[in-house]
PDB file of C-alpha atoms in Angstrom:
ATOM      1  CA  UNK A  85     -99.788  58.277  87.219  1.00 86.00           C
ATOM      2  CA  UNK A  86    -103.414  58.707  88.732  1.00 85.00           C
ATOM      3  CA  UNK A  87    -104.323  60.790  92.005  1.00 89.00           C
ATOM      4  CA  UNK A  88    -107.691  60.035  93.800  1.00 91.00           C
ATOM      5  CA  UNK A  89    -108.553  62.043  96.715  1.00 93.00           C
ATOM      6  CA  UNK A  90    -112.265  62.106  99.060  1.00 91.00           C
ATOM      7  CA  UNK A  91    -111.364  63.093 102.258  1.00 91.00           C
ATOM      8  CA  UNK A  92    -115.388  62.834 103.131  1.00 89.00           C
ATOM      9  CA  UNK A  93    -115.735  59.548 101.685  1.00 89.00           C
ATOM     10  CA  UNK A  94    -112.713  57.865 102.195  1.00 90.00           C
ATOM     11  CA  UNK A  95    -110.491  60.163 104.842  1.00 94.00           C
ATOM     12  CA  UNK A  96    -107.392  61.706 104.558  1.00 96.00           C
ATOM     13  CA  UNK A  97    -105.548  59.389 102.012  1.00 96.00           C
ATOM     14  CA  UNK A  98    -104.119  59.970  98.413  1.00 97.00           C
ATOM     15  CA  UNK A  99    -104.384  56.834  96.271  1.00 95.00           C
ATOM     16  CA  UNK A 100    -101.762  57.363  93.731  1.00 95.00           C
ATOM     17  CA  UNK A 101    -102.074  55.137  91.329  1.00 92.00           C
ATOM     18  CA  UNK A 102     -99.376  54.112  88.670  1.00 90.00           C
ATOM     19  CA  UNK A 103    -100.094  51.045  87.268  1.00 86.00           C
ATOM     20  CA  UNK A 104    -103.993  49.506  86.924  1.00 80.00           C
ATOM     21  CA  UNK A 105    -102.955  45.979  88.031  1.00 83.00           C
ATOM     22  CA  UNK A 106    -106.340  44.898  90.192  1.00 83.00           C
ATOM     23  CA  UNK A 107    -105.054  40.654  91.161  1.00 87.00           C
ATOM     24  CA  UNK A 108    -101.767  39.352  93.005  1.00 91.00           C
ATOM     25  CA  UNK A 109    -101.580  42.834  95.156  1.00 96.00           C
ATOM     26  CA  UNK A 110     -98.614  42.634  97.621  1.00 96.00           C
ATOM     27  CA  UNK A 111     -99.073  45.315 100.273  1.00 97.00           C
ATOM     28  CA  UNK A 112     -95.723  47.156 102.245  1.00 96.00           C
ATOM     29  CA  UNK A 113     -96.255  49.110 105.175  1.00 97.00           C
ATOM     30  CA  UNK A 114     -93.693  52.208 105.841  1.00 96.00           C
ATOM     31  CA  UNK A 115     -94.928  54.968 108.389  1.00 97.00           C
ATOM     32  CA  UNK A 116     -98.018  56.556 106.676  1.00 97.00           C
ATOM     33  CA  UNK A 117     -97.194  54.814 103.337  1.00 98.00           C
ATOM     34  CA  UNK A 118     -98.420  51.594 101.990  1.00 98.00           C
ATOM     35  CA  UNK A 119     -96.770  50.288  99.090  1.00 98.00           C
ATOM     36  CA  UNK A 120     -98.960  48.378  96.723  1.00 97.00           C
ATOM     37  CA  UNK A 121     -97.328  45.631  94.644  1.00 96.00           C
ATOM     38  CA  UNK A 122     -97.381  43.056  91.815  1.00 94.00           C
ATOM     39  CA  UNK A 123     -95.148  40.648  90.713  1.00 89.00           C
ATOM     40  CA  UNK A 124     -92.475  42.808  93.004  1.00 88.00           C
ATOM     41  CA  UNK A 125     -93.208  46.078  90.618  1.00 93.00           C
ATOM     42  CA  UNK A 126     -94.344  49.168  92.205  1.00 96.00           C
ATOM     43  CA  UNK A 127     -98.447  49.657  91.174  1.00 95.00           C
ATOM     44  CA  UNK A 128     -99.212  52.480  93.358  1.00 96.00           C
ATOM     45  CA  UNK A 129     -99.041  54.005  96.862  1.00 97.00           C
ATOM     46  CA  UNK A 130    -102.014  54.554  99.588  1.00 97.00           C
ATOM     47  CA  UNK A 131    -100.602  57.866 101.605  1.00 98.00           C
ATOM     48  CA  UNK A 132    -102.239  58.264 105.180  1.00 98.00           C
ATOM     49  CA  UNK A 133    -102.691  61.754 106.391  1.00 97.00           C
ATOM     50  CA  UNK A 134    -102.158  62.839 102.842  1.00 97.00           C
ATOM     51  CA  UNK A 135    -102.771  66.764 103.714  1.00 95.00           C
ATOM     52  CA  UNK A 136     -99.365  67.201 105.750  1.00 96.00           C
ATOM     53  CA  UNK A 137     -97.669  66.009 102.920  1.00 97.00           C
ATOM     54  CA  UNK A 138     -99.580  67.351  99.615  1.00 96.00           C
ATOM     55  CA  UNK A 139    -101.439  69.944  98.790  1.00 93.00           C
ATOM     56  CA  UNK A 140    -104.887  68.979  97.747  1.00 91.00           C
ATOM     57  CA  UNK A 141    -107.820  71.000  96.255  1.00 84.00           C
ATOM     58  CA  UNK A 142    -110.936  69.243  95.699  1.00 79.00           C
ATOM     59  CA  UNK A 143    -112.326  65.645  95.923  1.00 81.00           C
ATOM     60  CA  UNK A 144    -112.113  62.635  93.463  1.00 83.00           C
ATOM     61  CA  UNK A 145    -109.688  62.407  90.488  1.00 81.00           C
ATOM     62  CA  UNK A 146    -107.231  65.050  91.107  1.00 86.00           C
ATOM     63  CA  UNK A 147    -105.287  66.410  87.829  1.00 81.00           C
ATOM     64  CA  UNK A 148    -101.225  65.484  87.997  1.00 87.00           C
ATOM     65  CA  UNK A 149     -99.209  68.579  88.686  1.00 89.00           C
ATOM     66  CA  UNK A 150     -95.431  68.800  89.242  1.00 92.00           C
ATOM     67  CA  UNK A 151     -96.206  70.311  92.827  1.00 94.00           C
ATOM     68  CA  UNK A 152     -97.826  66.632  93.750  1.00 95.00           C
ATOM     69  CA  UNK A 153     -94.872  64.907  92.050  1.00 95.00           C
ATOM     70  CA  UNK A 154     -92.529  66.394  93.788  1.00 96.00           C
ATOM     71  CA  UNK A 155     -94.162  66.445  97.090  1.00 97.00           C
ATOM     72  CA  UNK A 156     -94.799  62.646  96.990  1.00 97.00           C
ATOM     73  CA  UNK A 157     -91.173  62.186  95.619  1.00 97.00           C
ATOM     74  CA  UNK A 158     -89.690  63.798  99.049  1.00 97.00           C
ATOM     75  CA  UNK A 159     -91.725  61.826 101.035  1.00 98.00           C
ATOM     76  CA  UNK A 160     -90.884  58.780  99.683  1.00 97.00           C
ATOM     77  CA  UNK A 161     -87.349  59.555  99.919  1.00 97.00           C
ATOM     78  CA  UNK A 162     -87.841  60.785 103.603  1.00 97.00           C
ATOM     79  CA  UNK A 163     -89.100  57.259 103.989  1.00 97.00           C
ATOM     80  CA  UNK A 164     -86.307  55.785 102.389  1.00 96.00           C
ATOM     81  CA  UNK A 165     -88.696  54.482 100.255  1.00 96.00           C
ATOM     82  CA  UNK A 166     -86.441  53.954  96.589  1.00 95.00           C
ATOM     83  CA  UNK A 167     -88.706  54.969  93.677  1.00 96.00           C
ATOM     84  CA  UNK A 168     -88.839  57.545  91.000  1.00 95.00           C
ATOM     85  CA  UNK A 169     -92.051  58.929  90.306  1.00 94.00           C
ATOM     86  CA  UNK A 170     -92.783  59.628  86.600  1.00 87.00           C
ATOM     87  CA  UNK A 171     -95.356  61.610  85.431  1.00 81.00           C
ATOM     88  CA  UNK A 172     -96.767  62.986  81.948  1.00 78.00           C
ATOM     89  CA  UNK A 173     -98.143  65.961  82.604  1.00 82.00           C
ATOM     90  CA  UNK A 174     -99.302  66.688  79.126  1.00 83.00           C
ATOM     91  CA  UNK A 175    -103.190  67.449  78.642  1.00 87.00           C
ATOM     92  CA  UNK A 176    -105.524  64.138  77.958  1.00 90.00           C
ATOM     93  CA  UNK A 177    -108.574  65.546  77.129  1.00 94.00           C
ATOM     94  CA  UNK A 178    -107.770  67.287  73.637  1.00 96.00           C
ATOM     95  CA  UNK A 179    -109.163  68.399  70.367  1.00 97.00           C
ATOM     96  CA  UNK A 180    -108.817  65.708  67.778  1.00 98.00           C
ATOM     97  CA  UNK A 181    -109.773  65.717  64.102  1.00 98.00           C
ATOM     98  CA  UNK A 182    -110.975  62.421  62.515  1.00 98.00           C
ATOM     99  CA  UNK A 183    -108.958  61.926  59.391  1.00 98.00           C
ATOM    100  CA  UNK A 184    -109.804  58.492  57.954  1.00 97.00           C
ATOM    101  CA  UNK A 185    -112.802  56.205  58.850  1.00 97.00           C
ATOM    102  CA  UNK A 186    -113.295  52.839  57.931  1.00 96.00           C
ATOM    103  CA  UNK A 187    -115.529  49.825  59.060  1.00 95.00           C
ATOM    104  CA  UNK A 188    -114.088  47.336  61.400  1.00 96.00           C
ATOM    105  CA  UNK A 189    -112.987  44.016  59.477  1.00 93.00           C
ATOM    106  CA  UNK A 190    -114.995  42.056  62.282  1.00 92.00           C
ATOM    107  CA  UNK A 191    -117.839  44.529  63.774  1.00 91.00           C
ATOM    108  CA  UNK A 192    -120.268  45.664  61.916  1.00 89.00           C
ATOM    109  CA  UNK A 193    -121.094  48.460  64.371  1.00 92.00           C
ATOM    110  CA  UNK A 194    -117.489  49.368  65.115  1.00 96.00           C
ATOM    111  CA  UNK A 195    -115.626  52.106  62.671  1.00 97.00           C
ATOM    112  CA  UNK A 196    -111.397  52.076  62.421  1.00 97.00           C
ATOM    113  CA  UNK A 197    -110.370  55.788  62.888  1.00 98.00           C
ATOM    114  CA  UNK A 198    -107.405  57.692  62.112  1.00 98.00           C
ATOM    115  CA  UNK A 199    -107.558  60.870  64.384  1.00 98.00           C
ATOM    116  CA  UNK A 200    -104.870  64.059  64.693  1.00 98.00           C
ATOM    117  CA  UNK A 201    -104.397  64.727  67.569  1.00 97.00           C
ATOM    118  CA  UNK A 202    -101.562  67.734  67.091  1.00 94.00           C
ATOM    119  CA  UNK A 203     -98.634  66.087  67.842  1.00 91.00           C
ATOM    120  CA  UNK A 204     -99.490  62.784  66.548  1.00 95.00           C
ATOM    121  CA  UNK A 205    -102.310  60.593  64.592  1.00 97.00           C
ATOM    122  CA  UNK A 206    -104.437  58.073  67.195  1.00 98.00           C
ATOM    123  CA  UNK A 207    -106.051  54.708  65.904  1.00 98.00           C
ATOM    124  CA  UNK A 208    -108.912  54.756  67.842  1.00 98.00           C
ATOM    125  CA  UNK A 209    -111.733  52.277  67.782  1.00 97.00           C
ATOM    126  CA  UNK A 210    -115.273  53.637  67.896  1.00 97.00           C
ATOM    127  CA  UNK A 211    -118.433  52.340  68.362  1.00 95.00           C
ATOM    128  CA  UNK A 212    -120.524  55.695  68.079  1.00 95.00           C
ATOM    129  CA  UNK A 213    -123.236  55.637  65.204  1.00 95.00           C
ATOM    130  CA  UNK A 214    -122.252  59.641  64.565  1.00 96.00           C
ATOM    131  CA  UNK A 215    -118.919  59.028  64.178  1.00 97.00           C
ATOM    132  CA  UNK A 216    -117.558  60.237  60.389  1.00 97.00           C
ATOM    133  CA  UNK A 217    -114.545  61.366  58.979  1.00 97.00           C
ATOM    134  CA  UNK A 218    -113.816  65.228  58.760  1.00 97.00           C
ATOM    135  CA  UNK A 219    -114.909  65.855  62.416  1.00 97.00           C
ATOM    136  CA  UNK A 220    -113.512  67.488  64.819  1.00 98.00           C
ATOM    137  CA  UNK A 221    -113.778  65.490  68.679  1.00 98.00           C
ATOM    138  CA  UNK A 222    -113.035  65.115  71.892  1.00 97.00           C
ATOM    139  CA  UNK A 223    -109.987  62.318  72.356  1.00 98.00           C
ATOM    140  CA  UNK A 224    -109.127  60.934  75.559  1.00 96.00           C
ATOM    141  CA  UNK A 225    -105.721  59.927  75.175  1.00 95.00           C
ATOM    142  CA  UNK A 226    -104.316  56.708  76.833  1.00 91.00           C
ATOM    143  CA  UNK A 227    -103.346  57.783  80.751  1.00 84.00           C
ATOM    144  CA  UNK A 228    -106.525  59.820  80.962  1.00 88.00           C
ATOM    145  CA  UNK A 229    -109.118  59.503  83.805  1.00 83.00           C
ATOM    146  CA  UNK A 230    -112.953  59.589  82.846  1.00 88.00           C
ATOM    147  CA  UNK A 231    -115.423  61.110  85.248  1.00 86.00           C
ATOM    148  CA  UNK A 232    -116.152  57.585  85.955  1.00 84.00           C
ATOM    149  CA  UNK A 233    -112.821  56.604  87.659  1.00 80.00           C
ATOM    150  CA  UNK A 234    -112.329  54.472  84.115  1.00 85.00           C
ATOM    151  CA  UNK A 235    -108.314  54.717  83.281  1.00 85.00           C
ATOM    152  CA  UNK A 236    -108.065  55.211  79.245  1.00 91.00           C
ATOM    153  CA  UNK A 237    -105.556  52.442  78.108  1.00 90.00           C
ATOM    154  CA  UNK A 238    -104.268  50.726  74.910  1.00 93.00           C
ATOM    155  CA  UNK A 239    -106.432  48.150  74.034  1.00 93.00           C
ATOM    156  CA  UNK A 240    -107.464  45.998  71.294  1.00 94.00           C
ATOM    157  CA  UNK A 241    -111.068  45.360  70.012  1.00 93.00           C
ATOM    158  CA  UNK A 242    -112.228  42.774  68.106  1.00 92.00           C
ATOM    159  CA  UNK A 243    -108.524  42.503  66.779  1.00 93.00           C
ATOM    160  CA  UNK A 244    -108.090  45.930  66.264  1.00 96.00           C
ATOM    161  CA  UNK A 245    -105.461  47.991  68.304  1.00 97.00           C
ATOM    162  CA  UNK A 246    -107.025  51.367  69.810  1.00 97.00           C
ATOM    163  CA  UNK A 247    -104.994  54.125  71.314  1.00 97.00           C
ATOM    164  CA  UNK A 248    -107.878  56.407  73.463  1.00 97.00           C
ATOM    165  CA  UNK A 249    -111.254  57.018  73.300  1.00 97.00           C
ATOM    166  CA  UNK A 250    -113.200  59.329  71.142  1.00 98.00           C
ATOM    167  CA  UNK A 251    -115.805  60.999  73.762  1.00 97.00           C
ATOM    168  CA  UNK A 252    -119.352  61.503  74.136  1.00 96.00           C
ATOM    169  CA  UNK A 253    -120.910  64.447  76.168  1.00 95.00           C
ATOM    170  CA  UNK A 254    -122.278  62.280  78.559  1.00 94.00           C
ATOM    171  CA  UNK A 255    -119.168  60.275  79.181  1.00 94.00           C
ATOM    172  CA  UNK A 256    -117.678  63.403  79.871  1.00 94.00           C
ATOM    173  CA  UNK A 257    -119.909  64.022  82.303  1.00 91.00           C
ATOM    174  CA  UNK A 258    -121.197  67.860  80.693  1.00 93.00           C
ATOM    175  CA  UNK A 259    -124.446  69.154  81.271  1.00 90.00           C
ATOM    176  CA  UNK A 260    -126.679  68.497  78.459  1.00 89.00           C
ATOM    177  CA  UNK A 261    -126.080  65.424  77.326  1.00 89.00           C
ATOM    178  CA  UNK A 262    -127.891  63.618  75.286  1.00 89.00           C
ATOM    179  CA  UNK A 263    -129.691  60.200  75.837  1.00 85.00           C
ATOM    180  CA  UNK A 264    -129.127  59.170  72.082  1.00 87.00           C
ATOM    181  CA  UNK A 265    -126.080  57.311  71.454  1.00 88.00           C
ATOM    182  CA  UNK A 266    -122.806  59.257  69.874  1.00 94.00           C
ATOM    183  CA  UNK A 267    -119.975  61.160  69.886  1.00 96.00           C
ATOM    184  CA  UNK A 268    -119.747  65.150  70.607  1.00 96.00           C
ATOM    185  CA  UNK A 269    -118.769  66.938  67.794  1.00 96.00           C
ATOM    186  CA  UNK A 270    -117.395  69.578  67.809  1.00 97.00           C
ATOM    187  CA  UNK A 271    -117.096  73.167  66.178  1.00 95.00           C
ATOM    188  CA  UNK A 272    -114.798  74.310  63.251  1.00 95.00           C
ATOM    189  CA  UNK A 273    -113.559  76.808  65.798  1.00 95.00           C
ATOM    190  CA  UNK A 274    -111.749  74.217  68.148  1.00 96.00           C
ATOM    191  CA  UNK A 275    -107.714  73.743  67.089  1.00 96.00           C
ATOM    192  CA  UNK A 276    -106.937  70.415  66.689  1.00 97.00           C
ATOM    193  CA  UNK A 277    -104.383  69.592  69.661  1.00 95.00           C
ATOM    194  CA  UNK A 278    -105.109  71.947  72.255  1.00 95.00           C
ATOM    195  CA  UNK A 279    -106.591  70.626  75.788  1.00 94.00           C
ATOM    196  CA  UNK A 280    -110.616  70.392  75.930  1.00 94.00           C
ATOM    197  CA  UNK A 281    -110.885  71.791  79.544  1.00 85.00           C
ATOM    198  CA  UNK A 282    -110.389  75.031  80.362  1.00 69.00           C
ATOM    199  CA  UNK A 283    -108.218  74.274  83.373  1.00 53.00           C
ATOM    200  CA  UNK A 284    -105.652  71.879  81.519  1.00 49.00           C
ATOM    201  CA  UNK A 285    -104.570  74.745  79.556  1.00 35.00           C
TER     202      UNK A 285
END
């Protein structure tokens, strides 16, 4: 599940977004809810006057906590609106550590990596010219929202499944990012596992 939030840009709505289905969008109308649908699944919700009902800090992607889950919940039960809300609230930015490497079977430009990610070991496609075994990275894990509104999901290149993205500065959107091509690498210091940004912690 995805929160977006600009009340400057776009007014007072929360976009909740649980599903990244863009074609064949049913829309439902209930009070200051709209109910966006696909195939008669539940994609997402568009919630009008979203401060009454949720606390909000900042603009653009807001991070998942259980205070927005539960909000949202009672209001779409108040609605009568019958959904559960499920949420992972586990960090997707986090240290990963590149175990294996190997070249794509059909890209020459394209490496096949095994990365730990703490709790469990990611095959993740990259296409980063820096990218080597024994380093320690940034992972976006599948569910994770870049900088630039792009939802991480599985996916499969050129044949090959991929579960995240292995991150550059600059898609990360940190000061000081390079304009050459590649991955951040990180510092022996990092532990492998634990959330990149400070406030997923």
């Amino acid at each position: 599940m995805n929160l977006f939030y600009n009340k400057n840009g776009v007014g007072d709505v929360l976009m909740v977004t649980i599903d990244p289905v863009t074609e064949g969008l049913v829309y439902e109308y209930e009070n200051d809810i709209t109910i966006i649908k696909s195939e008669s699944n539940v994609v997402g919700f568009n919630i009008f006057n979203a401060s009454k009902y949720v606390q909000l800090e900042g603009n653009g992607n807001i991070k998942v906590q259980e205070k927005h889950i539960n909000s949202i919940q009672d209001l779409l039960e108040k609605n009568h609106i019958d959904y559960k809300l499920e949420a992972d609230l586990s960090s997707k930015f986090v240290v990963g550590y590149v175990t294996e490497k190997s070249k794509h079977p059909d890209a020459d430009k394209l490496s096949v990596c095994q990365v730990d990610v703490g709790d469990e070991t990611l095959q993740i496609v990259c296409g980063a010219p820096n990218i080597d075994q024994d380093q320690k990275v940034v992972v976006a894990k599948v569910g994770a929202v870049m900088p630039s509104g792009m939802i991480i999901k599985d996916a499969e290149l050129r044949g090959v499944p991929s579960s995240g993205m292995i991150c550059s500065m600059k898609e990360l959107d940190l000061e000081g990012a390079p304009n050459e091509k590649g991955i951040m690498v990180l510092e022996d210091s990092y532990t492998v596992g634990t959330p990149f940004f400070e406030d997923e912690r």
